[in-house]
Tab-separated table of N, CA and C in Angstrom:
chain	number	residue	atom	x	y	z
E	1437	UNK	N	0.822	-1.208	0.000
E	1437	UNK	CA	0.000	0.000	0.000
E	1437	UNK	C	0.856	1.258	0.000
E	1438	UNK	N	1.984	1.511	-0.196
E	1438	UNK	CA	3.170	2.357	-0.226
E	1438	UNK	C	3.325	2.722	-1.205
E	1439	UNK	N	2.765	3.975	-1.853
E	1439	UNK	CA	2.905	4.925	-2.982
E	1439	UNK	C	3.893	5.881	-3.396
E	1440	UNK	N	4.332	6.110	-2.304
E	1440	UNK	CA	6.093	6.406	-2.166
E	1440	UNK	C	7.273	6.016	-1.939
E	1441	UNK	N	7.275	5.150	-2.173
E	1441	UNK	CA	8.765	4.530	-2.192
E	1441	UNK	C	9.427	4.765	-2.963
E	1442	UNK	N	10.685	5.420	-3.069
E	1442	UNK	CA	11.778	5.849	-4.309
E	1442	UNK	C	12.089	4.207	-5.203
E	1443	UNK	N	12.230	4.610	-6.204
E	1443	UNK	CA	12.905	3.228	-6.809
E	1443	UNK	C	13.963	2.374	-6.433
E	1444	UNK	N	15.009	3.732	-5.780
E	1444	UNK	CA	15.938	2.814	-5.400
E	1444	UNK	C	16.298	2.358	-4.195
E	1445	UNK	N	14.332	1.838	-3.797
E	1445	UNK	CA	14.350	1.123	-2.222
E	1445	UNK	C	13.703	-0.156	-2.792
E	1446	UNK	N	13.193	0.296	-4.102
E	1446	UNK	CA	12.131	-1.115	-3.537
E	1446	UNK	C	12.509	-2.476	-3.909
E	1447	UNK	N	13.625	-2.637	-3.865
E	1447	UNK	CA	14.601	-3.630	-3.764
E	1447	UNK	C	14.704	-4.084	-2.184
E	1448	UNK	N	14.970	-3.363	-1.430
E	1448	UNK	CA	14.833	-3.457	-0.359
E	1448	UNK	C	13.558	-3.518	0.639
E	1449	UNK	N	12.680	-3.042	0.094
E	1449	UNK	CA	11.211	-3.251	0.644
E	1449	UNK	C	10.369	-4.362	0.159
E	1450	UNK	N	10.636	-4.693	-1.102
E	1450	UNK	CA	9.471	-6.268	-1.637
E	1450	UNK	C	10.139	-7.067	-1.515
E	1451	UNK	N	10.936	-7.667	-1.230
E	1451	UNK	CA	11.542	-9.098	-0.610
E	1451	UNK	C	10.986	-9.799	0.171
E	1452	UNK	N	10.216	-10.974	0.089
E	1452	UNK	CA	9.121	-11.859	1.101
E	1452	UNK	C	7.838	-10.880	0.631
E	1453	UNK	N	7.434	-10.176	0.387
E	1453	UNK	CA	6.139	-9.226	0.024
E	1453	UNK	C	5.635	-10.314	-1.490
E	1454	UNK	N	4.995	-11.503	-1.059
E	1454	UNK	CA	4.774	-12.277	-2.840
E	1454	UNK	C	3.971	-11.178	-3.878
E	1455	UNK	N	2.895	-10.619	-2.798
E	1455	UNK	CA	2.155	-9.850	-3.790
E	1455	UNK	C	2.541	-8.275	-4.155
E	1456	UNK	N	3.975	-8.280	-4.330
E	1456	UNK	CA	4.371	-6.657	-4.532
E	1456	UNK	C	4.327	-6.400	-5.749
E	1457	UNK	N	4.038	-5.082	-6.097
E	1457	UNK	CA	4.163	-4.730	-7.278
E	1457	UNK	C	4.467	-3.663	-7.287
E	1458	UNK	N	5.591	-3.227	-7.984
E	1458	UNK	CA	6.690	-2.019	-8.125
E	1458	UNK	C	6.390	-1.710	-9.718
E	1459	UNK	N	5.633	0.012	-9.697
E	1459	UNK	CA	5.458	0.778	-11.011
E	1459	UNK	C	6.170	2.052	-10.754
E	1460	UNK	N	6.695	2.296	-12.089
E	1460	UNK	CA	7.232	3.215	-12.294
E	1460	UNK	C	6.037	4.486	-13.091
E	1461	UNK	N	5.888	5.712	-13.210
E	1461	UNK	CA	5.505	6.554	-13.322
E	1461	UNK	C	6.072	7.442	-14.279
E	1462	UNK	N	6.145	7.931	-15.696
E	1462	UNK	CA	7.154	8.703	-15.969
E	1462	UNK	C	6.594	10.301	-15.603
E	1463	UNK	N	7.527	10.846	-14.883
E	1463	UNK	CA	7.366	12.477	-14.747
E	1463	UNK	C	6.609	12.645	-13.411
E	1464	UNK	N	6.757	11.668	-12.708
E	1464	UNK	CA	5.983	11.655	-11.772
E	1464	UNK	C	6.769	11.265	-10.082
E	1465	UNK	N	7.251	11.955	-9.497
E	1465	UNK	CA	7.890	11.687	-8.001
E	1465	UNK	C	6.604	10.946	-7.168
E	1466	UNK	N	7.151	11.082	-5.583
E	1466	UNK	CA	6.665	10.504	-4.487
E	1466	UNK	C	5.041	11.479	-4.537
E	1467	UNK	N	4.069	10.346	-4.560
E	1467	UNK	CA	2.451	10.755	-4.082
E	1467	UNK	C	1.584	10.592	-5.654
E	1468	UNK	N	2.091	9.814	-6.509
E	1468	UNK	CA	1.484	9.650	-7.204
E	1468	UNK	C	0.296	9.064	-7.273
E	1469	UNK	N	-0.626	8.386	-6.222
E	1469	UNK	CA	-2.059	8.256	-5.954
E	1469	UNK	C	-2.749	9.034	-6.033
E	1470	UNK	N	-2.619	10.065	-5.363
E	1470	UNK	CA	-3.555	11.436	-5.436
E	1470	UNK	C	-3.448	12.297	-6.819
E	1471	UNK	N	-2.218	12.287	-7.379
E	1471	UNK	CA	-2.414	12.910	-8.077
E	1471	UNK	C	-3.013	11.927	-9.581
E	1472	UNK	N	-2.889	10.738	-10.058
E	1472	UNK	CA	-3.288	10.303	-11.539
E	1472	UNK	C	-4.358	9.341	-11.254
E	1473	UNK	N	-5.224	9.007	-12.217
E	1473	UNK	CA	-6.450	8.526	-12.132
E	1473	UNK	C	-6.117	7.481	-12.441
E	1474	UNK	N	-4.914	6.992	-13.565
E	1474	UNK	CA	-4.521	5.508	-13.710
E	1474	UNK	C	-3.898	4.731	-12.482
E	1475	UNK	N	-2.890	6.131	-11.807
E	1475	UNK	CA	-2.210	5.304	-10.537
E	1475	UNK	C	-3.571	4.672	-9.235
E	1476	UNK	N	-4.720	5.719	-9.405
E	1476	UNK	CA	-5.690	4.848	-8.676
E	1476	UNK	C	-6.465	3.646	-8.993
E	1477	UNK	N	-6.753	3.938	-10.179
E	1477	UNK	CA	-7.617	2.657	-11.110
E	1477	UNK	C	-6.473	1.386	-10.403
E	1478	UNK	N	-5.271	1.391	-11.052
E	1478	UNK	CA	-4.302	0.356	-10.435
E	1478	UNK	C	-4.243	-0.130	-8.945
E	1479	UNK	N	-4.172	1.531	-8.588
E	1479	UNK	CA	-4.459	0.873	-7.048
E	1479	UNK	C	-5.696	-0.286	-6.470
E	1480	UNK	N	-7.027	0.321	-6.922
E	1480	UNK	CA	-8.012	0.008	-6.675
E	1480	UNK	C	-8.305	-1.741	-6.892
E	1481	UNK	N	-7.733	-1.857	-8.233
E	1481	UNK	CA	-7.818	-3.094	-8.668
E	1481	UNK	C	-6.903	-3.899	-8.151
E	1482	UNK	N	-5.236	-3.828	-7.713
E	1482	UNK	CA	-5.175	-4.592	-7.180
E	1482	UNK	C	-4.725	-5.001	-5.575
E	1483	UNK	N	-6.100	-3.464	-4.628
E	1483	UNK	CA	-6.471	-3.896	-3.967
E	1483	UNK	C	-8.036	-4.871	-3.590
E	1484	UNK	N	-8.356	-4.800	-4.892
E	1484	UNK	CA	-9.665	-5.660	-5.150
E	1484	UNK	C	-9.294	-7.512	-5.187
E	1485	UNK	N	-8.137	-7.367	-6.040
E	1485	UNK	CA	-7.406	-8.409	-6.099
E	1485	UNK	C	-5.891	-8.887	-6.279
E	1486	UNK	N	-5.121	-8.919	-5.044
E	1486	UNK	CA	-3.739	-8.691	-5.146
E	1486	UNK	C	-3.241	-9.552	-5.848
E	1487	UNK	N	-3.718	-10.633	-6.210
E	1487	UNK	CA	-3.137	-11.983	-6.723
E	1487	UNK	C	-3.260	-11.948	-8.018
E	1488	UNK	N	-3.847	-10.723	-8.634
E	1488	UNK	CA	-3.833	-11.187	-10.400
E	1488	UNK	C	-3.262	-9.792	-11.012
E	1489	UNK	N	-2.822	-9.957	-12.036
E	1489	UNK	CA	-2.413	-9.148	-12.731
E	1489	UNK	C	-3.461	-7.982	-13.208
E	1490	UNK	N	-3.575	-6.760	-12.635
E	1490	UNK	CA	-4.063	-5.484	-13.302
E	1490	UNK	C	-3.570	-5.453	-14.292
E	1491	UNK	N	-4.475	-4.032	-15.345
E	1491	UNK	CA	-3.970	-3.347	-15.982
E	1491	UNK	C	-3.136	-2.420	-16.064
E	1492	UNK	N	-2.463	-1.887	-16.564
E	1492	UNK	CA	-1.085	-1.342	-16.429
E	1492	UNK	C	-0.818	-0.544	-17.760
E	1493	UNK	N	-1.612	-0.414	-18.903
E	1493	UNK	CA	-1.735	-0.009	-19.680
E	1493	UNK	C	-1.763	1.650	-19.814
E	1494	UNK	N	-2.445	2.026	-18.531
E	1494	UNK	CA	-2.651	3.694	-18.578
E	1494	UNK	C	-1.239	4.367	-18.349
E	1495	UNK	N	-0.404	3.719	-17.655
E	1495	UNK	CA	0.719	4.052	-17.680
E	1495	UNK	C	1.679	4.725	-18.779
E	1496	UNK	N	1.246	3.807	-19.573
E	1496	UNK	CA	2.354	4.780	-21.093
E	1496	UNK	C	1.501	5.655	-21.775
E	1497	UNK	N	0.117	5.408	-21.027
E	1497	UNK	CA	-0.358	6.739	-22.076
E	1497	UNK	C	-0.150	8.212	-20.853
E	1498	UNK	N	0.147	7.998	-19.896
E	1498	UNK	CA	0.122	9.510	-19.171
E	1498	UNK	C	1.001	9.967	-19.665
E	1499	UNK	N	-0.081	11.620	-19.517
E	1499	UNK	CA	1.031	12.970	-20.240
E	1499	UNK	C	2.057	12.784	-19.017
E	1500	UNK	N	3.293	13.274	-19.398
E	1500	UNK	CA	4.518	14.367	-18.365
E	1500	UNK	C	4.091	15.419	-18.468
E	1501	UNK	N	4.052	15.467	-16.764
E	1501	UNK	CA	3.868	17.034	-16.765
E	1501	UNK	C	4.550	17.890	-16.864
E	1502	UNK	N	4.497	19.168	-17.578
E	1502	UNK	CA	5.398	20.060	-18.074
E	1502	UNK	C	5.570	20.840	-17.125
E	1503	UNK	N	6.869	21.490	-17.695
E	1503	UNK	CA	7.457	22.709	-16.292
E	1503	UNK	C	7.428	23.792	-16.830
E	1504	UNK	N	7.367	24.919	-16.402
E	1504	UNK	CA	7.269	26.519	-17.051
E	1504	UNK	C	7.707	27.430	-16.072
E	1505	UNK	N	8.909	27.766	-15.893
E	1505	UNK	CA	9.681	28.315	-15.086
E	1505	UNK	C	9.131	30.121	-15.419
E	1506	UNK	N	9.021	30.472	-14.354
E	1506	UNK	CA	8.293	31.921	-14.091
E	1506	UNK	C	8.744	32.828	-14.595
E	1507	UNK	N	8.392	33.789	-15.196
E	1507	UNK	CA	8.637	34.631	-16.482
E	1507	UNK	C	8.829	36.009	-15.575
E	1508	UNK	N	10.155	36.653	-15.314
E	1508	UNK	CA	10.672	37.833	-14.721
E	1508	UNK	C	11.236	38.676	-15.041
């Protein structure tokens, strides 16, 4: 249930965890639940059912979010 974990823990955190599942996000840091509707759909489903494979598909279609550094 850990939506923040940096990548380069969760090597160290899913070990014995059978039902872990480690996604990556592009453009996207720590709290990505709240913010994307795919990272919840995922969530949702496989807290509905940890044992089967979700979809995972919305993933490559999310935009990156763009940056626009303040105009002075």
């Amino acid at each position: 249930f850990d939506s923040s974990t940096a990548p380069r823990w969760v090597k160290e955190v899913t070990p014995g965890l059978t039902n872990s599942v480690a996604l990556r996000f592009p453009g996207v840091g720590h709290g990505v639940i709240p913010t994307s509707a795919c990272a919840q759909r995922i969530m949702s489903a496989f807290i509905d059912n940890p044992r089967t494979d979700v979809d995972q598909s919305c993933i490559g279609q999310a935009a990156i979010p763009t940056f626009h550094p303040p105009r002075g």
